[in-house]
PDB file of C-alpha atoms in Angstrom:
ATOM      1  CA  UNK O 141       0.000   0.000   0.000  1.00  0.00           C
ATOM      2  CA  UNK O 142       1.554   3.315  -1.071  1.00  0.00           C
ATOM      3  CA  UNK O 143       1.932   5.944   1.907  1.00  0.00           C
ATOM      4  CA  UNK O 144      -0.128   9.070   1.281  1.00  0.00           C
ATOM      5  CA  UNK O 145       2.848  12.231   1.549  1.00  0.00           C
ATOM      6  CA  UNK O 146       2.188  15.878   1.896  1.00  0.00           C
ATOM      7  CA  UNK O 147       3.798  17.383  -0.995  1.00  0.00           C
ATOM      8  CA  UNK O 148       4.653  20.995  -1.482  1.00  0.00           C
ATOM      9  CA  UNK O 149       4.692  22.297  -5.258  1.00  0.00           C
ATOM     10  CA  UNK O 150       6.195  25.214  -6.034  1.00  0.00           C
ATOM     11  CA  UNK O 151       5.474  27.351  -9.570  1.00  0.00           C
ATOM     12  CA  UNK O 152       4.394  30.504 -10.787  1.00  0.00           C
ATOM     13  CA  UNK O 153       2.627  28.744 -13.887  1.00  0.00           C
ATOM     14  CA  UNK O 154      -0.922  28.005 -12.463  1.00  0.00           C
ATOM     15  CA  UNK O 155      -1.211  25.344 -15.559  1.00  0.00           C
ATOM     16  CA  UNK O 156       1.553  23.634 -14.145  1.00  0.00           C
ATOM     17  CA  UNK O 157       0.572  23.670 -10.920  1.00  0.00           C
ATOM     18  CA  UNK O 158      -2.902  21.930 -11.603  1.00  0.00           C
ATOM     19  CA  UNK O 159      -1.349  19.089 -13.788  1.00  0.00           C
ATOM     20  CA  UNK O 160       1.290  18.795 -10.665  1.00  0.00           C
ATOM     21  CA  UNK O 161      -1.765  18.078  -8.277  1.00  0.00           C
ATOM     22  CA  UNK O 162      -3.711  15.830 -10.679  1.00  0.00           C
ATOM     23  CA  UNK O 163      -0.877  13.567 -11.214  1.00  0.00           C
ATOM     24  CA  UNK O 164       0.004  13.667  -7.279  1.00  0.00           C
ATOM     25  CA  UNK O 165      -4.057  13.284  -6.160  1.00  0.00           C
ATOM     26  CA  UNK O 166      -4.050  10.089  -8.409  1.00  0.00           C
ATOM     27  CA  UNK O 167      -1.621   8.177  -5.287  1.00  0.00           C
ATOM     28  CA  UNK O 168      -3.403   9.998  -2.874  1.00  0.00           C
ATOM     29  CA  UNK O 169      -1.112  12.377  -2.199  1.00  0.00           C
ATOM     30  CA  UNK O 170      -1.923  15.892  -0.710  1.00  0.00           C
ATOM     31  CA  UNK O 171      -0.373  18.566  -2.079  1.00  0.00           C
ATOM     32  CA  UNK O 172       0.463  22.385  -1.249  1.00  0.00           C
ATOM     33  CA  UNK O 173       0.765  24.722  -3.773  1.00  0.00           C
ATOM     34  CA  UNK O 174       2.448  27.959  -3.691  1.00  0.00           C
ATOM     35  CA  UNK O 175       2.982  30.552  -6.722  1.00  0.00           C
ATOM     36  CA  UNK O 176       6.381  31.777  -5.359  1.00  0.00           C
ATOM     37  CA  UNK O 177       9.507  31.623  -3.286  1.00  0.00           C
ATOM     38  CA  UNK O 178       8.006  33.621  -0.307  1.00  0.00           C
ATOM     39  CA  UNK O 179       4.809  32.153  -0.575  1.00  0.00           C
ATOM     40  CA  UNK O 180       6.548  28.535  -0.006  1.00  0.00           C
ATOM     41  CA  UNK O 181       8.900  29.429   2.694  1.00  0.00           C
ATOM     42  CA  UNK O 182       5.560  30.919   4.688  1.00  0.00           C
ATOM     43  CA  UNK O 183       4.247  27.149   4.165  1.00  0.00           C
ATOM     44  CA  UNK O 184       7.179  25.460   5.145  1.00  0.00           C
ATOM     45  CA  UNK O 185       6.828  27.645   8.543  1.00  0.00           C
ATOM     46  CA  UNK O 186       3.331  26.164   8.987  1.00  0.00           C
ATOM     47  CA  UNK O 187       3.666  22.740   7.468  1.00  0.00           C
ATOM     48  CA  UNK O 188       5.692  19.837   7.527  1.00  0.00           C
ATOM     49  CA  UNK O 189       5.313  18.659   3.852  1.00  0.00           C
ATOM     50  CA  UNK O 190       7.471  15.132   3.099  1.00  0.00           C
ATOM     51  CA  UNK O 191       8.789  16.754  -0.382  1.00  0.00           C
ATOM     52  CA  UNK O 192       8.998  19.681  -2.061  1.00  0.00           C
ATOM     53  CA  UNK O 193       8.828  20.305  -6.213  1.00  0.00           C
ATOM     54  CA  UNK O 194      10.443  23.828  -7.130  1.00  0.00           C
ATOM     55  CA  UNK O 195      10.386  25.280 -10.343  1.00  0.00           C
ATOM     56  CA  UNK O 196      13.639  26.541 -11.276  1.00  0.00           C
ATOM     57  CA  UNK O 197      12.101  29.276 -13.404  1.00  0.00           C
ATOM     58  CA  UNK O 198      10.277  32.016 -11.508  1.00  0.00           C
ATOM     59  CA  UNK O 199      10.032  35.779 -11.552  1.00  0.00           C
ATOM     60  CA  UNK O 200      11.097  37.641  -8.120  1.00  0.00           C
ATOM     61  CA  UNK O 201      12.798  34.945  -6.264  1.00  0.00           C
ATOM     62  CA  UNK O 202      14.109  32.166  -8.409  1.00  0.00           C
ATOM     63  CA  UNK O 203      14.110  28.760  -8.032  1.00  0.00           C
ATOM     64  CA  UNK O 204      18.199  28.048  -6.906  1.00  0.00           C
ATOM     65  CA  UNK O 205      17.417  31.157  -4.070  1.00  0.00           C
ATOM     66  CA  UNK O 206      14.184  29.056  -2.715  1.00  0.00           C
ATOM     67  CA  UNK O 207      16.783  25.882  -2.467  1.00  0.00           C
ATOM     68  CA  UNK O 208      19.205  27.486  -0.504  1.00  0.00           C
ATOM     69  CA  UNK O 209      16.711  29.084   1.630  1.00  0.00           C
ATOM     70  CA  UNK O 210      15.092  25.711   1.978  1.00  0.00           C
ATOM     71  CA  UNK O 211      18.539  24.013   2.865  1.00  0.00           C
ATOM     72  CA  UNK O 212      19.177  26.330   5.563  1.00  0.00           C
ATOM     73  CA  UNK O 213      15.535  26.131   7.464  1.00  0.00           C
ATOM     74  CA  UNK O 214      14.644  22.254   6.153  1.00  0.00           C
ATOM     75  CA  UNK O 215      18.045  20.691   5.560  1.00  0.00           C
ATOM     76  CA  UNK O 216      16.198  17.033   5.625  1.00  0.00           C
ATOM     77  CA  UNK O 217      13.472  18.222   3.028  1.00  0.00           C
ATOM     78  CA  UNK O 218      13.706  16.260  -0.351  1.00  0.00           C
ATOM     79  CA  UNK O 219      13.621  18.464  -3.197  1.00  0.00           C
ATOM     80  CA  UNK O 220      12.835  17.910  -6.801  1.00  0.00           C
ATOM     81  CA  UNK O 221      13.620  20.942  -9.338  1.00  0.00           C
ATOM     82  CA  UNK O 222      11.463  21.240 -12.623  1.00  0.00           C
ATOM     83  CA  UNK O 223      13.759  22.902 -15.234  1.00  0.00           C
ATOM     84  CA  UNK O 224      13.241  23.946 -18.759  1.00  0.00           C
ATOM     85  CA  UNK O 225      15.754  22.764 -22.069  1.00  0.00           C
ATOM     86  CA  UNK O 226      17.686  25.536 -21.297  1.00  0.00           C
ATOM     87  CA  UNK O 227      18.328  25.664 -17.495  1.00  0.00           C
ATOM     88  CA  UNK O 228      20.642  22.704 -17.299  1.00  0.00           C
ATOM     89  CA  UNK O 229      23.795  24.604 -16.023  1.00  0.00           C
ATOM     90  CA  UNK O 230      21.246  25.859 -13.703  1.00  0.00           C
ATOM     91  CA  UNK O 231      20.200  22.406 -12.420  1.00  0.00           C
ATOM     92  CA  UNK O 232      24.062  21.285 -12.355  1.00  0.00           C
ATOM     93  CA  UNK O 233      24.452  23.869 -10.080  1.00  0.00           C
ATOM     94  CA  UNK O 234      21.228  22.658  -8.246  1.00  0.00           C
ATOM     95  CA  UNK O 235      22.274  19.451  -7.416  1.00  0.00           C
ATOM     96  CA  UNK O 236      25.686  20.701  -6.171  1.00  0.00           C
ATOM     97  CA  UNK O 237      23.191  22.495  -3.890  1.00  0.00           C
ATOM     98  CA  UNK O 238      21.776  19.640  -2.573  1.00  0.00           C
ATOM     99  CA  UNK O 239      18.650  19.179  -4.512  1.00  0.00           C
ATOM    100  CA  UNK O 240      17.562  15.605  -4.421  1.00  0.00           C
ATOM    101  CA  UNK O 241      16.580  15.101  -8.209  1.00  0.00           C
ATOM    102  CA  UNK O 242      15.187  17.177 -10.947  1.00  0.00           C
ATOM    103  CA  UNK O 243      13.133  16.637 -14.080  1.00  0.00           C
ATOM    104  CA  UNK O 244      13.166  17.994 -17.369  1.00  0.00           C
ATOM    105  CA  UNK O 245      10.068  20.107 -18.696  1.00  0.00           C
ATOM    106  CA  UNK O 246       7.881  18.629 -20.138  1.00  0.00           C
ATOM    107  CA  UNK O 247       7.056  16.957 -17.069  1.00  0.00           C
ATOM    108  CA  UNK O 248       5.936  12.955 -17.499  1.00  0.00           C
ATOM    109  CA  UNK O 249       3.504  11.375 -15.799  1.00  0.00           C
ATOM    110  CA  UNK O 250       5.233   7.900 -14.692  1.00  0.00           C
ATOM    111  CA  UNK O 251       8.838   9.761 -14.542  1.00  0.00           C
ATOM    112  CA  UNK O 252       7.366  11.722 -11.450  1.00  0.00           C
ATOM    113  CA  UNK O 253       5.241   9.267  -9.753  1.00  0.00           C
ATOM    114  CA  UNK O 254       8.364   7.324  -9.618  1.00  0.00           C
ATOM    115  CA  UNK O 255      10.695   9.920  -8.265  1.00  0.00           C
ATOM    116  CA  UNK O 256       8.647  10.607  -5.739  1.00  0.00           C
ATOM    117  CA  UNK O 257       7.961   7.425  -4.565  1.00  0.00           C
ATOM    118  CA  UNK O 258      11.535   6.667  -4.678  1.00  0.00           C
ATOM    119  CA  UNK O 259      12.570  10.025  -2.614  1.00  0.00           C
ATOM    120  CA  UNK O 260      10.065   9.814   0.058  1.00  0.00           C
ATOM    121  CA  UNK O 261      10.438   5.955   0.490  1.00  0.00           C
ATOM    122  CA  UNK O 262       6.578   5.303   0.390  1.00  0.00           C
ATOM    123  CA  UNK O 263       6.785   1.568  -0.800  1.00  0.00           C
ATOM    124  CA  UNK O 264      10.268   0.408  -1.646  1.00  0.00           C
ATOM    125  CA  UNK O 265       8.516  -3.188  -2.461  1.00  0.00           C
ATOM    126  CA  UNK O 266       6.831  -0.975  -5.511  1.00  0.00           C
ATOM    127  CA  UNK O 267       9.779   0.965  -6.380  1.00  0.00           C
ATOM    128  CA  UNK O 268      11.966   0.301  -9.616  1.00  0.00           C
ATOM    129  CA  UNK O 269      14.574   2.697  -9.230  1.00  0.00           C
ATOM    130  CA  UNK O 270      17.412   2.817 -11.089  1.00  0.00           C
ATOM    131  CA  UNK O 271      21.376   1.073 -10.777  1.00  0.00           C
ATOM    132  CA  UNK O 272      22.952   2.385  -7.616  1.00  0.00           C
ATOM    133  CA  UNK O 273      26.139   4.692  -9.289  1.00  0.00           C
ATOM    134  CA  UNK O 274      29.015   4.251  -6.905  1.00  0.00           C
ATOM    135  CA  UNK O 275      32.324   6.033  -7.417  1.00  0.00           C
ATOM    136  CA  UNK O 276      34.015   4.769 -10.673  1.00  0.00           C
ATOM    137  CA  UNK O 277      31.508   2.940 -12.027  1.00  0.00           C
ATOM    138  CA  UNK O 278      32.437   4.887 -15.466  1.00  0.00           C
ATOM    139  CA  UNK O 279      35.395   4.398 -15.560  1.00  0.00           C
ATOM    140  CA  UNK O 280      35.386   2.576 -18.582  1.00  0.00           C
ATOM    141  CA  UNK O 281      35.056   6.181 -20.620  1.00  0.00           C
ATOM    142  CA  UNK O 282      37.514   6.944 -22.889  1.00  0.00           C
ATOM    143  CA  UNK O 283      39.994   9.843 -22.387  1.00  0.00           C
ATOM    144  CA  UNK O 284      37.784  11.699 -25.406  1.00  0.00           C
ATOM    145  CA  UNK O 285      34.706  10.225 -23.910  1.00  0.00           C
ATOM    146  CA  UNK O 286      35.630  12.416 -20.547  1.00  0.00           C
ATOM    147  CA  UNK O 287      36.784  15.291 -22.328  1.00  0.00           C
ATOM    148  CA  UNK O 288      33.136  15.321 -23.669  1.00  0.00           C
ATOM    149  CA  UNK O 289      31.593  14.847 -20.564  1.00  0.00           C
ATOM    150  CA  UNK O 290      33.509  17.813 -18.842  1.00  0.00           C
ATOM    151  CA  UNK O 291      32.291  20.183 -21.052  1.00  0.00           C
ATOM    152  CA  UNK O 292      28.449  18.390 -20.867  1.00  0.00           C
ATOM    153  CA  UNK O 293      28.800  18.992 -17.032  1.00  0.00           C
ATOM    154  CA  UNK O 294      29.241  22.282 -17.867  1.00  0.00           C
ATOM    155  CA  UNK O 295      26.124  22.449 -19.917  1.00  0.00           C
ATOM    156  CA  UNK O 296      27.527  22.792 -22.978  1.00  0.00           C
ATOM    157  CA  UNK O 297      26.261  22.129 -25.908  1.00  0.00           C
ATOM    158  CA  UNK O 298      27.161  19.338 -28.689  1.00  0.00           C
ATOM    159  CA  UNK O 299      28.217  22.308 -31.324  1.00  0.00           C
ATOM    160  CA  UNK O 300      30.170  24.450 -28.199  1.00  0.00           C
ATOM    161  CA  UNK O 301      32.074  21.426 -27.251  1.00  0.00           C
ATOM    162  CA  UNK O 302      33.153  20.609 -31.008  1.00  0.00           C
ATOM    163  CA  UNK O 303      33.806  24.267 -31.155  1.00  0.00           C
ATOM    164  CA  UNK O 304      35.902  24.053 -28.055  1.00  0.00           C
ATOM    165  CA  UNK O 305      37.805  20.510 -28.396  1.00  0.00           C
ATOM    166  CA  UNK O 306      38.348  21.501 -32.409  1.00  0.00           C
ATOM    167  CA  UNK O 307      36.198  18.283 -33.600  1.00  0.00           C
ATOM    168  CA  UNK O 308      33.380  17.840 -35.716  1.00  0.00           C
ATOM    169  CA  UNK O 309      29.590  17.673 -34.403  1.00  0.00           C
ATOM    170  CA  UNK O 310      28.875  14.210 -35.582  1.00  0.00           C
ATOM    171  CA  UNK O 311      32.319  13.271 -33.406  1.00  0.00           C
ATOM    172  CA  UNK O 312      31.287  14.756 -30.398  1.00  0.00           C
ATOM    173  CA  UNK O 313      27.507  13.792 -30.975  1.00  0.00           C
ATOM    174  CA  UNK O 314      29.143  10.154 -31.394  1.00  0.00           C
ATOM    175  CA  UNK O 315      30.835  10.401 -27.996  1.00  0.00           C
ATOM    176  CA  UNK O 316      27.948  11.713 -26.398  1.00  0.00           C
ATOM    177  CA  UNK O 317      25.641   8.813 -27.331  1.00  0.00           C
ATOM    178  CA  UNK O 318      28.502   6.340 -26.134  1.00  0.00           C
ATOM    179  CA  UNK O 319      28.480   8.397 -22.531  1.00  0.00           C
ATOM    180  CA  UNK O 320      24.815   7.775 -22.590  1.00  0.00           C
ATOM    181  CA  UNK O 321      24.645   3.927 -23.009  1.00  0.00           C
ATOM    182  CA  UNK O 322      27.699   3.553 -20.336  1.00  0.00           C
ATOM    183  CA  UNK O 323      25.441   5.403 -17.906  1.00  0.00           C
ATOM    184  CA  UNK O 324      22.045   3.536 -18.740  1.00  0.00           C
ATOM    185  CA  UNK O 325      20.659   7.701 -19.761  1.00  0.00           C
ATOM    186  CA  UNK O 326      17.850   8.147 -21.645  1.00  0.00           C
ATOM    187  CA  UNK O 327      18.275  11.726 -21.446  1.00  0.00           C
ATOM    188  CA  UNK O 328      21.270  14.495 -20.721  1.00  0.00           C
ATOM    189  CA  UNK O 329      19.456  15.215 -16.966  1.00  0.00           C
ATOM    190  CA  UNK O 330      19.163  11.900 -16.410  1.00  0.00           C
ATOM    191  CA  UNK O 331      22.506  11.171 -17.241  1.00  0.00           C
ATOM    192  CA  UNK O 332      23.531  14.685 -15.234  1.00  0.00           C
ATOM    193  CA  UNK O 333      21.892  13.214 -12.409  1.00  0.00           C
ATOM    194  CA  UNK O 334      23.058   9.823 -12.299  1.00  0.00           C
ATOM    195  CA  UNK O 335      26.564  11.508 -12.392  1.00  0.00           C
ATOM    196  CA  UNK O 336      26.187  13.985  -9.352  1.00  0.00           C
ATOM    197  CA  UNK O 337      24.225  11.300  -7.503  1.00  0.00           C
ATOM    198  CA  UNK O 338      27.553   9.046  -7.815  1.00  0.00           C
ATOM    199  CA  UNK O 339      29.324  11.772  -6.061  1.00  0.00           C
ATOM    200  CA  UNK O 340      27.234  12.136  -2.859  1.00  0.00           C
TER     201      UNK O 340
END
């Protein structure tokens, strides 16, 4: 039976913010929602939610600011980030942070549901999570294959880093999808994730 959690969302987008509490009502989860940083941190003083989903993206004060406020006042909170295409430098920074996880606009459906169930341990006999990444697991990358994934830890992208290591595209787009399969990623925050998670 899956544990019912208290679950604080946090977005400025009130479209986002319904779809958030659909998917979440569906395991019986009930969920807070606030529009902004200030907003959240005044519900966090009243409530004692089990996880918190922040929206890197919002006007006023941002998403990273509201996860370092967060850190200092709830240091045990789990916290998802929601980032867009373009805020993956962002969410590297994130994680370095402290955030728990993110997920990569648009948001899915089963990817969620499982990230929180994983993060707020509601039924680990239910849970599928993914390989455990310990320390060196990857280390069967190729000197190029790292020089590649330096400058994708640095959210760069495929053009920059052939710009940058003096290869072609299709070279550094071949590397890339080799650094994928060795980490089981289906996706560039998945595979961002997996790496900073080996690291805790």
């Amino acid at each position: 039976m899956i544990q019912r959690m208290l679950i604080l969302v946090v977005d400025d987008d009130e479209l986002v913010c319904r779809a958030l509490k659909t998917i979440l009502s569906t395991r019986k989860h009930t969920v807070l929602i606030a529009r902004d940083g200030q907003e959240a941190l005044s519900l966090l003083a009243e409530q004692t939610p089990d996880l918190a989903i922040i929206d890197l993206s919002m006007p006023g004060m941002d998403g990273m600011t509201l996860l370092s406020l967060v850190r200092q006042r709830r240091p045990e909170l789990p916290v998802i980030l929601v980032t867009g295409v373009g805020d993956i430098p962002m969410a590297v920074r994130a994680m370095k942070m402290g955030a728990s996880d993110f997920l990569e606009k648009p948001l899915r459906r089963d990817e969620l549901l499982c990230k929180v169930q994983m993060l707020t341990n509601s039924d680990p006999r239910q849970s599928n999570p993914a390989p455990v990444m310990h320390r060196g697991i990857f280390v069967d990358l190729t000197d190029s294959e790292w020089e590649v994934m330096r400058l994708i830890l640095q959210g760069k992208t495929s053009k920059q880093i052939a710009d940058l290591l003096g290869r072609s595209v299709r070279t550094v787009e071949v590397h890339r999808a080799h650094i994928m399969k060795k980490y089981q990623a289906n996706s560039i925050v998945e595979l961002l994730n997996k790496y900073w998670s080996s690291l805790r």
